[in-house]
């Protein structure tokens, strides 16, 4: 079951043409509606539905998978999708080319306090990305109680045109 979802924006594909869903397993699924696939092929303009892995950290040969907490399409570049994770990072993806849009550099990096990014949104021009950090309960009650008082945070990140 997805932990978050976003409908394709106008300009990316026909309205109602599909949606993206993020999961607690560190994956994003891109789903096209069968009725919106191209009549030229059975798979549609960009191919079949697909998934990609994100929000993973590898250390000492072990990979830790983090939940995808929020996803948002960039209004001025509707093929670009931002994902926010329990790892505290925000990543930008180009779903048309199926790759990271910012050379694997997180738009927002993990914070020292270990808070996840729980919500993201672009402004209408796509030049600003707002994000919120909070305890997303990833570590459960024990982690929450061991931290003491934690300040949630919000921020705004300017992006190139």
Short mmCIF file of C-alpha atoms in Angstrom, two decimals:
data_model
loop_
_atom_site.label_atom_id
_atom_site.label_comp_id
_atom_site.label_asym_id
_atom_site.label_seq_id
_atom_site.Cartn_x
_atom_site.Cartn_y
_atom_site.Cartn_z
CA UNK A 1 0.00 0.00 0.00
CA UNK A 2 1.36 3.44 -0.86
CA UNK A 3 2.19 5.88 1.89
CA UNK A 4 1.66 8.88 -0.42
CA UNK A 5 0.35 9.54 -3.91
CA UNK A 6 0.20 12.32 -6.51
CA UNK A 7 -1.85 12.54 -9.70
CA UNK A 8 -0.03 13.39 -12.92
CA UNK A 9 -0.17 17.15 -13.51
CA UNK A 10 -1.63 18.71 -16.64
CA UNK A 11 1.14 18.85 -19.24
CA UNK A 12 2.84 15.64 -18.19
CA UNK A 13 0.18 13.39 -19.59
CA UNK A 14 -3.52 13.83 -20.23
CA UNK A 15 -5.43 14.83 -17.10
CA UNK A 16 -6.38 11.64 -15.30
CA UNK A 17 -3.67 9.80 -17.22
CA UNK A 18 -1.96 8.33 -14.22
CA UNK A 19 -0.44 8.77 -10.79
CA UNK A 20 2.71 8.17 -8.78
CA UNK A 21 2.77 6.45 -5.42
CA UNK A 22 5.48 6.34 -2.78
CA UNK A 23 5.92 3.50 -0.32
CA UNK A 24 7.47 2.74 3.05
CA UNK A 25 9.78 0.39 1.12
CA UNK A 26 11.71 3.29 -0.45
CA UNK A 27 10.15 2.96 -3.88
CA UNK A 28 8.05 5.16 -6.16
CA UNK A 29 5.65 3.61 -8.63
CA UNK A 30 4.63 5.39 -11.84
CA UNK A 31 1.25 4.13 -13.02
CA UNK A 32 -0.48 4.93 -16.32
CA UNK A 33 -4.23 4.50 -16.67
CA UNK A 34 -5.01 1.83 -19.30
CA UNK A 35 -7.51 4.10 -21.07
CA UNK A 36 -4.85 6.82 -21.51
CA UNK A 37 -2.23 4.64 -23.22
CA UNK A 38 -1.34 5.45 -26.79
CA UNK A 39 -3.36 3.66 -29.48
CA UNK A 40 -0.04 3.12 -31.33
CA UNK A 41 1.13 0.66 -28.68
CA UNK A 42 -0.25 -1.25 -25.76
CA UNK A 43 2.20 0.37 -23.35
CA UNK A 44 1.59 4.08 -23.89
CA UNK A 45 3.76 7.08 -24.74
CA UNK A 46 6.46 6.42 -22.14
CA UNK A 47 6.18 2.69 -21.90
CA UNK A 48 4.73 0.52 -19.21
CA UNK A 49 4.20 1.26 -15.55
CA UNK A 50 7.47 1.23 -13.66
CA UNK A 51 9.00 1.61 -10.22
CA UNK A 52 12.27 3.06 -9.04
CA UNK A 53 14.22 2.79 -5.81
CA UNK A 54 15.00 5.89 -3.78
CA UNK A 55 15.86 7.03 -0.25
CA UNK A 56 18.47 4.38 0.46
CA UNK A 57 21.71 4.74 2.36
CA UNK A 58 24.60 2.29 2.15
CA UNK A 59 27.22 2.07 4.89
CA UNK A 60 29.63 -0.77 5.68
CA UNK A 61 28.12 -2.87 2.91
CA UNK A 62 24.61 -2.66 4.35
CA UNK A 63 21.75 -0.79 2.70
CA UNK A 64 19.12 0.89 4.85
CA UNK A 65 15.80 1.60 3.13
CA UNK A 66 13.76 4.65 4.16
CA UNK A 67 10.09 5.41 3.53
CA UNK A 68 8.94 7.89 0.89
CA UNK A 69 6.89 10.38 2.93
CA UNK A 70 5.81 12.85 0.25
CA UNK A 71 5.98 13.40 -3.51
CA UNK A 72 5.30 16.52 -5.59
CA UNK A 73 5.45 17.38 -9.28
CA UNK A 74 7.26 20.54 -10.37
CA UNK A 75 4.65 22.75 -12.07
CA UNK A 76 6.93 24.26 -14.73
CA UNK A 77 8.66 20.98 -15.54
CA UNK A 78 5.91 18.42 -15.06
CA UNK A 79 8.19 15.47 -15.87
CA UNK A 80 10.18 16.31 -12.69
CA UNK A 81 9.08 14.71 -9.46
CA UNK A 82 10.49 15.48 -6.02
CA UNK A 83 10.46 12.84 -3.30
CA UNK A 84 10.86 13.41 0.43
CA UNK A 85 12.10 10.60 2.61
CA UNK A 86 12.42 9.38 6.15
CA UNK A 87 16.19 9.63 5.58
CA UNK A 88 15.84 13.42 5.74
CA UNK A 89 16.58 14.00 2.06
CA UNK A 90 14.64 15.48 -0.85
CA UNK A 91 15.55 14.14 -4.29
CA UNK A 92 14.52 15.33 -7.75
CA UNK A 93 13.70 12.82 -10.49
CA UNK A 94 12.95 13.01 -14.21
CA UNK A 95 10.29 10.35 -14.69
CA UNK A 96 10.29 10.67 -18.47
CA UNK A 97 13.98 9.69 -18.69
CA UNK A 98 13.70 7.53 -15.55
CA UNK A 99 16.72 9.09 -13.84
CA UNK A 100 17.73 11.52 -11.10
CA UNK A 101 17.38 15.08 -12.35
CA UNK A 102 20.06 16.66 -10.18
CA UNK A 103 23.05 14.35 -10.64
CA UNK A 104 22.28 12.36 -7.48
CA UNK A 105 22.77 15.41 -5.24
CA UNK A 106 19.95 15.76 -2.72
CA UNK A 107 18.08 19.06 -2.87
CA UNK A 108 17.78 18.77 0.92
CA UNK A 109 20.36 16.73 2.83
CA UNK A 110 19.84 14.66 5.95
CA UNK A 111 19.89 16.69 9.16
CA UNK A 112 22.03 16.00 12.21
CA UNK A 113 18.96 15.44 14.37
CA UNK A 114 17.83 12.55 12.16
CA UNK A 115 14.42 14.01 11.37
CA UNK A 116 12.74 12.87 8.18
CA UNK A 117 11.26 15.21 5.61
CA UNK A 118 7.54 14.68 6.01
CA UNK A 119 6.07 17.06 3.45
CA UNK A 120 7.13 18.96 0.31
CA UNK A 121 5.44 21.36 -2.11
CA UNK A 122 6.54 23.52 -5.04
CA UNK A 123 5.29 27.07 -5.45
CA UNK A 124 3.30 27.81 -8.63
CA UNK A 125 6.39 28.93 -10.60
CA UNK A 126 8.44 25.87 -9.66
CA UNK A 127 11.29 28.11 -8.45
CA UNK A 128 10.78 27.38 -4.74
CA UNK A 129 10.43 24.10 -2.88
CA UNK A 130 9.03 24.17 0.65
CA UNK A 131 9.76 21.28 2.99
CA UNK A 132 8.96 20.28 6.55
CA UNK A 133 11.02 18.14 8.90
CA UNK A 134 9.39 16.25 11.74
CA UNK A 135 9.61 13.00 13.61
CA UNK A 136 7.82 10.65 11.24
CA UNK A 137 7.77 7.82 13.79
CA UNK A 138 10.21 5.78 11.67
CA UNK A 139 12.11 4.63 14.75
CA UNK A 140 8.99 3.88 16.72
CA UNK A 141 8.26 4.78 20.33
CA UNK A 142 11.72 3.90 21.70
CA UNK A 143 13.47 6.33 19.34
CA UNK A 144 10.89 9.00 20.00
CA UNK A 145 11.23 8.75 23.80
CA UNK A 146 15.04 8.65 23.68
CA UNK A 147 15.27 11.97 21.79
CA UNK A 148 13.66 14.26 24.32
CA UNK A 149 12.35 17.54 22.96
CA UNK A 150 12.78 17.95 19.21
CA UNK A 151 12.00 21.03 17.21
CA UNK A 152 10.22 20.44 13.94
CA UNK A 153 11.51 22.62 11.12
CA UNK A 154 10.35 24.11 7.85
CA UNK A 155 12.41 25.53 5.03
CA UNK A 156 12.23 26.94 1.52
CA UNK A 157 14.80 26.07 -1.11
CA UNK A 158 15.32 28.22 -4.26
CA UNK A 159 15.70 26.20 -7.47
CA UNK A 160 17.13 27.13 -10.87
CA UNK A 161 14.57 27.88 -13.58
#
